Coordinates of C-alpha atoms in Angstrom, one line a residue:
Chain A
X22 CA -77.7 1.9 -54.0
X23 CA -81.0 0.0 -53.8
X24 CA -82.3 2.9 -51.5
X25 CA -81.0 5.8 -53.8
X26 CA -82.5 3.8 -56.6
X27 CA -86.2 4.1 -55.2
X28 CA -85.7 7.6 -54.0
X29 CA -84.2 8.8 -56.9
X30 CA -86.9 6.9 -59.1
X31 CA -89.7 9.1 -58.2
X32 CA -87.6 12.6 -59.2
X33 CA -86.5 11.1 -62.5
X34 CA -87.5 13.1 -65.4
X35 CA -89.7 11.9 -68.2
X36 CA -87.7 9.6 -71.0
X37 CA -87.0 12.6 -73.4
X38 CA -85.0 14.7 -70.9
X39 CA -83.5 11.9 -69.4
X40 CA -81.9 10.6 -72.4
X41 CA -81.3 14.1 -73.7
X42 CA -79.4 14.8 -70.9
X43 CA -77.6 11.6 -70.5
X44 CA -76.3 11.7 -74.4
X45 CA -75.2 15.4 -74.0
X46 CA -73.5 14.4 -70.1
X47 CA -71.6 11.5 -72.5
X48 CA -70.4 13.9 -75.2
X49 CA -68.7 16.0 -72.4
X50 CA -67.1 13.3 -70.5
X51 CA -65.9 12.3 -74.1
X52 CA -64.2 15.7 -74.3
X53 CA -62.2 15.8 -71.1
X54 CA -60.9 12.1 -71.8
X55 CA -59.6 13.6 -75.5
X56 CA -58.2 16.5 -73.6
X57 CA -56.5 13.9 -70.9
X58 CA -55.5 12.1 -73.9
X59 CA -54.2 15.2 -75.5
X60 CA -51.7 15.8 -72.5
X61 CA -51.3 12.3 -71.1
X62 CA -47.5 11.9 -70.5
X63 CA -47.1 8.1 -71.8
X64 CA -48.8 6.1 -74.3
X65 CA -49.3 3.7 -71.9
X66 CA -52.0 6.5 -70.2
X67 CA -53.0 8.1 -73.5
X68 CA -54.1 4.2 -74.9
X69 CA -56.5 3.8 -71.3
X70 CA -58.1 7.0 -71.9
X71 CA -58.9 5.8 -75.1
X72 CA -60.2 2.4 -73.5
X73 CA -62.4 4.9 -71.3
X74 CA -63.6 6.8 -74.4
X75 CA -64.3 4.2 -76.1
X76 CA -66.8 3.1 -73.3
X77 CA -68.4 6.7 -73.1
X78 CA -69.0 6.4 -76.5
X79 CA -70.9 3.4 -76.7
X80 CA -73.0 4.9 -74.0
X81 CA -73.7 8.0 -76.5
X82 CA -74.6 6.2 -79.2
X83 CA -76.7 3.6 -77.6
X84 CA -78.9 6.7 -75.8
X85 CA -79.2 8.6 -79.3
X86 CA -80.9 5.2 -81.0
X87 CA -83.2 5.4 -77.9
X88 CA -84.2 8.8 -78.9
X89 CA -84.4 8.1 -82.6
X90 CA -86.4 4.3 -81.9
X91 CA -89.0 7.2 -80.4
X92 CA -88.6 9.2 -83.4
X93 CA -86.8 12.5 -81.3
X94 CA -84.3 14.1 -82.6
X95 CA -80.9 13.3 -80.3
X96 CA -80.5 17.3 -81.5
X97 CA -83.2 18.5 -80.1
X98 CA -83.4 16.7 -76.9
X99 CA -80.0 17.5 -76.0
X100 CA -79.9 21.1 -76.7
X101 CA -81.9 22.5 -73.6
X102 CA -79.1 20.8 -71.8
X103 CA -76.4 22.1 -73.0
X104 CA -75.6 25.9 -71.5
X105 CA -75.8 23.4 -67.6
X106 CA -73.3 21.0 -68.7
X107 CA -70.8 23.2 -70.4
X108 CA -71.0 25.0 -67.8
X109 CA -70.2 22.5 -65.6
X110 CA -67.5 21.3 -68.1
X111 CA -65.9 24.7 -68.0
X112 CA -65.7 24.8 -64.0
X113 CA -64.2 21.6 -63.7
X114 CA -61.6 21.2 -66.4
X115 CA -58.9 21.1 -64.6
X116 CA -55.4 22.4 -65.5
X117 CA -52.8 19.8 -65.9
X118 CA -52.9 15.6 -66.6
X119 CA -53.1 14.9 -63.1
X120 CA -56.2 17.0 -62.4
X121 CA -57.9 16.3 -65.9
X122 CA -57.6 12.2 -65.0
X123 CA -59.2 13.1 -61.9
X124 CA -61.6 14.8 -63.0
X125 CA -62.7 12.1 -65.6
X126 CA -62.7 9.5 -62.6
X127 CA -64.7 11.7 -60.0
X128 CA -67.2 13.4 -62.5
X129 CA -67.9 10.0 -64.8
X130 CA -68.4 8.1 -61.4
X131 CA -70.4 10.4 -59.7
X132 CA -73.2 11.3 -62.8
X133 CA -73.0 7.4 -64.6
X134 CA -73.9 6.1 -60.8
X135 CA -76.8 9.0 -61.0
X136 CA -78.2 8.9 -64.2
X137 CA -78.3 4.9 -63.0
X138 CA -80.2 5.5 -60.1
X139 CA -82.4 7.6 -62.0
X140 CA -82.5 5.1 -64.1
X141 CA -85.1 3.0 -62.0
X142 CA -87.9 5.8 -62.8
X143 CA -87.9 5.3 -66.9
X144 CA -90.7 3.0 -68.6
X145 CA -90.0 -0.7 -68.1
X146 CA -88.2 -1.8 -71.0
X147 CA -85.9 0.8 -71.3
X148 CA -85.3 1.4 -67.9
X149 CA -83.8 -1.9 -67.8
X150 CA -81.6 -1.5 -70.9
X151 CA -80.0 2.1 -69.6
X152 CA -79.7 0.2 -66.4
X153 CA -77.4 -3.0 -68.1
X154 CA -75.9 -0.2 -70.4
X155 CA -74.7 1.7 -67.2
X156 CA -73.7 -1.3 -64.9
X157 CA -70.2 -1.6 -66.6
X158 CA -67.3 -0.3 -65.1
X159 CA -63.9 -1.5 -66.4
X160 CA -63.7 2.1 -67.2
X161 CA -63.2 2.9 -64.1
X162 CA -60.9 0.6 -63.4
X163 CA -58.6 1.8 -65.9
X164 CA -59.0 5.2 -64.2
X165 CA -57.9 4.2 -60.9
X166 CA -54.7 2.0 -62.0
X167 CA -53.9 4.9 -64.0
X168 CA -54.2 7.7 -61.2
X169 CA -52.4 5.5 -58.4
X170 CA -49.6 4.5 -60.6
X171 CA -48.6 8.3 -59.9
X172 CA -50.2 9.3 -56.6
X173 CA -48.5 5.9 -55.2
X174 CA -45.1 7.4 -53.6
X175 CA -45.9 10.6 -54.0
X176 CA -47.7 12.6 -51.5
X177 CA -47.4 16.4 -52.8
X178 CA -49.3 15.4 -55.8
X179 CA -51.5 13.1 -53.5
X180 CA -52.6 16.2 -51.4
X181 CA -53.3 18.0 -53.9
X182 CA -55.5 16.1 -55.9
X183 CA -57.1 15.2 -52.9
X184 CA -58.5 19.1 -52.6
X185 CA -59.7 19.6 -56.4
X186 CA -61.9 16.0 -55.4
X187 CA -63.0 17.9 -53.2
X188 CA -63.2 21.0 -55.2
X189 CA -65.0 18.7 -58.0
X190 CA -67.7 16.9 -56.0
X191 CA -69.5 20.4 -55.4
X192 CA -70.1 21.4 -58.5
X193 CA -70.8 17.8 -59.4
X194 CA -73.5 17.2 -57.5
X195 CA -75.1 20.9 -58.4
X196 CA -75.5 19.5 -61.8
X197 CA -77.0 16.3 -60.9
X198 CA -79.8 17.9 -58.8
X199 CA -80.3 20.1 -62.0
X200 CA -81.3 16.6 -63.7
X201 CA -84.1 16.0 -60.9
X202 CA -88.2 17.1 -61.8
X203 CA -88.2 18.8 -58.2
X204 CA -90.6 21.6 -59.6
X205 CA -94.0 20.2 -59.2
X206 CA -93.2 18.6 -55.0
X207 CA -92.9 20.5 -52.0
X208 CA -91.0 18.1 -50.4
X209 CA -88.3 18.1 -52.9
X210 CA -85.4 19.2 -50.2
X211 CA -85.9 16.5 -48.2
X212 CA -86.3 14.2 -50.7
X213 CA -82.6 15.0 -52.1
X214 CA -80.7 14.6 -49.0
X215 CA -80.5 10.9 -48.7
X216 CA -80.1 10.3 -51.9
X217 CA -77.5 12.6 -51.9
X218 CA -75.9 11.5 -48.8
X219 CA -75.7 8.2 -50.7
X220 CA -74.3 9.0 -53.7
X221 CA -71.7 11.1 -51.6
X222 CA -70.7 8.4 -50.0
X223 CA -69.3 6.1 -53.6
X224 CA -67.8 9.4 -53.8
X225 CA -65.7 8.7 -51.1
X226 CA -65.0 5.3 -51.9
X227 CA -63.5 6.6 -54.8
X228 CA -61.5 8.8 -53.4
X229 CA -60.5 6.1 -50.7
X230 CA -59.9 3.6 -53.9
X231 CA -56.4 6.6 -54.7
X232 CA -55.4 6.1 -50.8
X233 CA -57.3 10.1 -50.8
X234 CA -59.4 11.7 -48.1
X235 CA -62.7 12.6 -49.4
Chain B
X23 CA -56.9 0.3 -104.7
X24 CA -56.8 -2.6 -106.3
X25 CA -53.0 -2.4 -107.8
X26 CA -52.3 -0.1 -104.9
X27 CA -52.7 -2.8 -102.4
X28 CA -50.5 -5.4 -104.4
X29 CA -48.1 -2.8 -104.6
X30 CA -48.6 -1.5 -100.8
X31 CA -48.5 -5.2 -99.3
X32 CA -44.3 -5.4 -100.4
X33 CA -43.4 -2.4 -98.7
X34 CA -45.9 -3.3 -95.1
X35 CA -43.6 -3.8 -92.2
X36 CA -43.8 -6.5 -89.7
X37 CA -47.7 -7.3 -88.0
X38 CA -45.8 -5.5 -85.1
X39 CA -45.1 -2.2 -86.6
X40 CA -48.1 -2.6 -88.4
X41 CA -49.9 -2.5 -85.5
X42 CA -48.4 -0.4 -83.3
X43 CA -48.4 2.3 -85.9
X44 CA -52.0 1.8 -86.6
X45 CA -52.6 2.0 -82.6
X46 CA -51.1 5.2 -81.9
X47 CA -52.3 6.5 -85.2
X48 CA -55.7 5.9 -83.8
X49 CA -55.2 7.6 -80.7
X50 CA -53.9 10.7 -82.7
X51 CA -57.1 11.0 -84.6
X52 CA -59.5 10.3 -81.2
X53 CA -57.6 13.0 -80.0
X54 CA -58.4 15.7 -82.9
X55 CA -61.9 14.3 -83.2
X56 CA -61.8 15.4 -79.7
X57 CA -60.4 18.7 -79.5
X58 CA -63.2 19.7 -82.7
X59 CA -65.8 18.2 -80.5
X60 CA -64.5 20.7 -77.6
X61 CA -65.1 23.9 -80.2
X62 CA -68.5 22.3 -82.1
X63 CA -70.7 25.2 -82.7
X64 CA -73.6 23.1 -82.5
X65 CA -75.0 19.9 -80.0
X66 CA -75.4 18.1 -83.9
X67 CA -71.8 18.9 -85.1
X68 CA -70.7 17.2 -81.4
X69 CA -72.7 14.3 -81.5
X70 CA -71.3 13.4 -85.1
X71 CA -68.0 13.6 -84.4
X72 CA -68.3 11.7 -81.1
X73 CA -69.9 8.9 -83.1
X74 CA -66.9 9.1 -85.5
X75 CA -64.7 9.1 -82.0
X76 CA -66.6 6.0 -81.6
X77 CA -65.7 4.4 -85.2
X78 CA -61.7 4.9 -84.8
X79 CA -61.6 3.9 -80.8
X80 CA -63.1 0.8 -82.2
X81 CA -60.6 0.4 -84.5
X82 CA -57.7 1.3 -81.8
X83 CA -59.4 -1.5 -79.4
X84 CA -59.8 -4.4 -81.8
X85 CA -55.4 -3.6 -82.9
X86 CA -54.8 -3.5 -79.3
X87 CA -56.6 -7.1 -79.5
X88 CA -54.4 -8.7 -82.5
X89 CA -51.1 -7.1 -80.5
X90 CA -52.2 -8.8 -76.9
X91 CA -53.3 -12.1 -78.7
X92 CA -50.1 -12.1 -79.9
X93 CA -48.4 -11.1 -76.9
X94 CA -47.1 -8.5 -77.5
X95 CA -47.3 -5.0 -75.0
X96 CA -49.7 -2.9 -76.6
X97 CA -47.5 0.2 -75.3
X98 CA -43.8 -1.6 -76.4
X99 CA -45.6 -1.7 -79.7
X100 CA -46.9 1.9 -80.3
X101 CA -43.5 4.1 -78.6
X102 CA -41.8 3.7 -81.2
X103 CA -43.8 5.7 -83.2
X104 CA -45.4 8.3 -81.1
X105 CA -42.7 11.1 -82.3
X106 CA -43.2 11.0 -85.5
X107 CA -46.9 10.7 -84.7
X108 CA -47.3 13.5 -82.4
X109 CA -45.4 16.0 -84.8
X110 CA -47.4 15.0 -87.4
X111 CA -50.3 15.8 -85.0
X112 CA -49.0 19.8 -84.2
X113 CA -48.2 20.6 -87.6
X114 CA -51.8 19.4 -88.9
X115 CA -54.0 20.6 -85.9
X116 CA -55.6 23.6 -87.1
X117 CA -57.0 26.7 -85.9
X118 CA -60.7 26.8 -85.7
X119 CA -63.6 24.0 -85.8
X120 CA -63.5 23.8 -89.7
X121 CA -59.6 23.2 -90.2
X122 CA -59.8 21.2 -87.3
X123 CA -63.0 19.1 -88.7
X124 CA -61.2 19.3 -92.3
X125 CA -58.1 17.8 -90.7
X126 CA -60.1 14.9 -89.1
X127 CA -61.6 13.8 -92.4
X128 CA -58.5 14.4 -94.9
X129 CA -55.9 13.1 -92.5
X130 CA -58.3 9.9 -91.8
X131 CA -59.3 9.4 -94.9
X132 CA -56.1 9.5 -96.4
X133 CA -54.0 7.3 -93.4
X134 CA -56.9 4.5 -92.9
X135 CA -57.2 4.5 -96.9
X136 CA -53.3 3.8 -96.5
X137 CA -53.2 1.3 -93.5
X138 CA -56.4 -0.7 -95.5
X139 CA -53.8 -1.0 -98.6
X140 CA -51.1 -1.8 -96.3
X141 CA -52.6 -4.5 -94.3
X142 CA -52.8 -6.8 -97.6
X143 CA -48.9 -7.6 -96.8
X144 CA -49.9 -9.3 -93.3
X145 CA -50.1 -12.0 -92.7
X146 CA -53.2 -14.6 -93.9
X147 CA -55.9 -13.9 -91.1
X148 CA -54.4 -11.1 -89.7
X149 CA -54.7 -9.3 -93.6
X150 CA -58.1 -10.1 -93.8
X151 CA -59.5 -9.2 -90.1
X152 CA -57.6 -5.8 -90.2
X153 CA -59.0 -5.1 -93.8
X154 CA -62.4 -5.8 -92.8
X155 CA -62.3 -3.1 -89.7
X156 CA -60.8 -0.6 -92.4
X157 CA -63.0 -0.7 -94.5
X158 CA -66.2 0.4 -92.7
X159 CA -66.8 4.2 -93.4
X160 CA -70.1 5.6 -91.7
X161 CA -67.5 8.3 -90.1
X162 CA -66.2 9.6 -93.2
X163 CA -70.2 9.9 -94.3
X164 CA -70.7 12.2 -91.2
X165 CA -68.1 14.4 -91.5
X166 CA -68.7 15.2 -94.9
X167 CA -72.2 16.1 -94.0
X168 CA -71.1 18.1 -91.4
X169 CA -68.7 20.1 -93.6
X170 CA -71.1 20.6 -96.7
X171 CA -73.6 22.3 -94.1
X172 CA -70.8 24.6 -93.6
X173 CA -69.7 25.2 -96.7
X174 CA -72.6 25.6 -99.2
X175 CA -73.2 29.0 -99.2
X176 CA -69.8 30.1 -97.9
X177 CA -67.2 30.6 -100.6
X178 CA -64.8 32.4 -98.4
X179 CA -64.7 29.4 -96.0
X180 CA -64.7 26.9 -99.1
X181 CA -61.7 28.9 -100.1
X182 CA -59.5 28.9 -96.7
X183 CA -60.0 25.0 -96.5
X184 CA -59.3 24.4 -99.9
X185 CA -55.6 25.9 -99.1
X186 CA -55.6 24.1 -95.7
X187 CA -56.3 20.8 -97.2
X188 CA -53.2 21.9 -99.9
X189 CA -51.8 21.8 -96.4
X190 CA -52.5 18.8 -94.8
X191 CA -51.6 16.4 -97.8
X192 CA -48.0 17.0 -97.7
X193 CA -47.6 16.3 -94.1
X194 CA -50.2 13.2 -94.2
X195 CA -47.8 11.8 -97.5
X196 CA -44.5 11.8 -95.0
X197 CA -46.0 10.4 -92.2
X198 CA -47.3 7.9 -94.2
X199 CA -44.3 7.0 -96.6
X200 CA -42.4 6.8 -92.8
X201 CA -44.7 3.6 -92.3
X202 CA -43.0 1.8 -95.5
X203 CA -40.2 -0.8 -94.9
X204 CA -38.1 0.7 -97.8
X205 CA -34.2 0.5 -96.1
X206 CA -33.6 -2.8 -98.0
X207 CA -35.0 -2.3 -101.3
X208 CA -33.1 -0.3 -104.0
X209 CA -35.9 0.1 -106.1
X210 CA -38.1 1.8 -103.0
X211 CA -38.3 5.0 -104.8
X212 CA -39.7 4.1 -108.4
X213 CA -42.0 1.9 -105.9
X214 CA -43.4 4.7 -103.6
X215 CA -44.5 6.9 -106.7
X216 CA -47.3 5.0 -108.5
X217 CA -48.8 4.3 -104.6
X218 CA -49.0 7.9 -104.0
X219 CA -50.8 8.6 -107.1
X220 CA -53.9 6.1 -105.8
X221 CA -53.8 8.0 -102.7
X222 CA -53.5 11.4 -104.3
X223 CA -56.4 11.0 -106.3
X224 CA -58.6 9.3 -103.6
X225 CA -57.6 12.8 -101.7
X226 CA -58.7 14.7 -104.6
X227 CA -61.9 12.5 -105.1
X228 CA -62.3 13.5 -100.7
X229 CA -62.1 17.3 -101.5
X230 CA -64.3 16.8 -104.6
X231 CA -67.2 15.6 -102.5
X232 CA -66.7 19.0 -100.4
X233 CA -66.8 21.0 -103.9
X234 CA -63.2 21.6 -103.0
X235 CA -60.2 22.2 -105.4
X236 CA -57.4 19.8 -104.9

């Protein structure tokens, strides 16, 4: 990601909306995990999606005592975020376990490994403490035991979760480039494309990591 | 809950069915916190109950902890009482974002208020560390807050949750009384009543800090 990193460095928005939009992206991968939990068909799967929560969580509340150590209110800086990502949230919901656990893996990896990236264009000091805050990814790990304990042996379910990645990753990356200060460059287009050709391409290693096609 | 916990700690079942209990009794509340962060009017009334989200997954994490130090399968332990647990859950969800935010802070005040009391019939170290996680309650703070903006000024709303908290108790009172070891005890009955009081009036004090009627 070193590339991505300096690419993506130079679009990043100014600390406020980055961390506004980070806490409020958090909140909503929060949600679908609770949902997954809701409807997870062992405990077994309920109990990881409460590991993962539990590691979305600490991301939230470590951004809002960013904001507040600035004196913003977390409110306030996540609001004008808010209609995007809901949106988002609404499109990509998913319908059953299967595609909500998905979901949680593709969306989470996808916009954690942006905002990370991104990352690299905050002040010094706390562009380094997002950056450590973001590096950790045992909940992902969770994720992928979870989802291959029941795509292993079965192929229907394989195939189909292989199109709503595909569905996902579309809509995904719509609300990442939302994130980027493009406004104000005229070569903003082909600034985006490597960095999203990168960031497409951990998305297919996460697909490849659930024996998918991308 | 000084006389409650003496009284509590005969009746606590095993440190496994302690903790198993308390495991998937935390996943049951992450899960409603969840669902009234899905339907939060407002980015501040999402944010709060993500960080109480935060509070209990930290609690599920450190008993998950205790059951693998002692090794013992985190998802052997909880099964057994995911039934009762889950049926507790449907008959207490509520309707809307206030029942469902009422819910979260009755039914968690009440059942960690319970588990705290509880816990002083484990064993030495385990007593104490379990007590000590129990006994932090920033999340209760927030979700009072959260319902007193909603409900000063609102007498109609004050009234429905009043009724719905009515509600909740009796359902919170079985699933909790389901917790106590009372098959070998004759005298379980004359036992159970003066506990219920303590946790009676700490529900009444809980609806008293909403301006409430018991």
């Amino acid at each position: 990601m070193e590339a991505t990193r300096v690419e993506l460095a130079e679009l990043a928005p100014d600390a406020q909306a980055y961390l506004g939009q980070l806490a409020y992206l958090t909140l909503v991968l929060f949600e679908n995990l609770g949902r997954g939990a809701a409807v997870a068909p062992t405990v077994s799967g309920k109990s990881r999606l409460g590991r993962v929560a539990a590691e979305v969580l600490e991301i939230h509340e470590a951004v809002l005592a960013e904001l507040e150590s600035r004196r913003i209110d977390p409110t306030e800086a996540m609001e004008p975020y808010r209609a995007v990502l809901d949106d988002f949230q609404r499109r990509t919901e998913g319908d059953d376990w299967h595609e909500i656990l998905i979901t949680c893996y593709l969306t989470s990896g996808f916009l954690l490994d942006f905002f990370a990236g991104l990352a690299a264009g905050l002040p010094g000091g706390l562009s380094d403490r997002i950056s450590a805050l973001l590096s950790d990814d045992d909940a992902e790990d969770l994720l992928v035991e979870e989802l291959r304990e029941s795509i292993d042996g079965n192929p229907r379910l394989a195939s189909r979760l292989a199109m709503w990645g595909r569905r996902l990753v579309g809509d995904t990356m719509l609300v990442a480039r939302s994130a980027l200060r493009l406004e104000d460059r005229a070569d903003g287009e082909e600034r985006i494309e490597p960095i999203f050709t990168e960031l497409i391409a951990a998305h297919t290693r996460r697909m490849d990591a659930l024996g998918l096609t991308a």
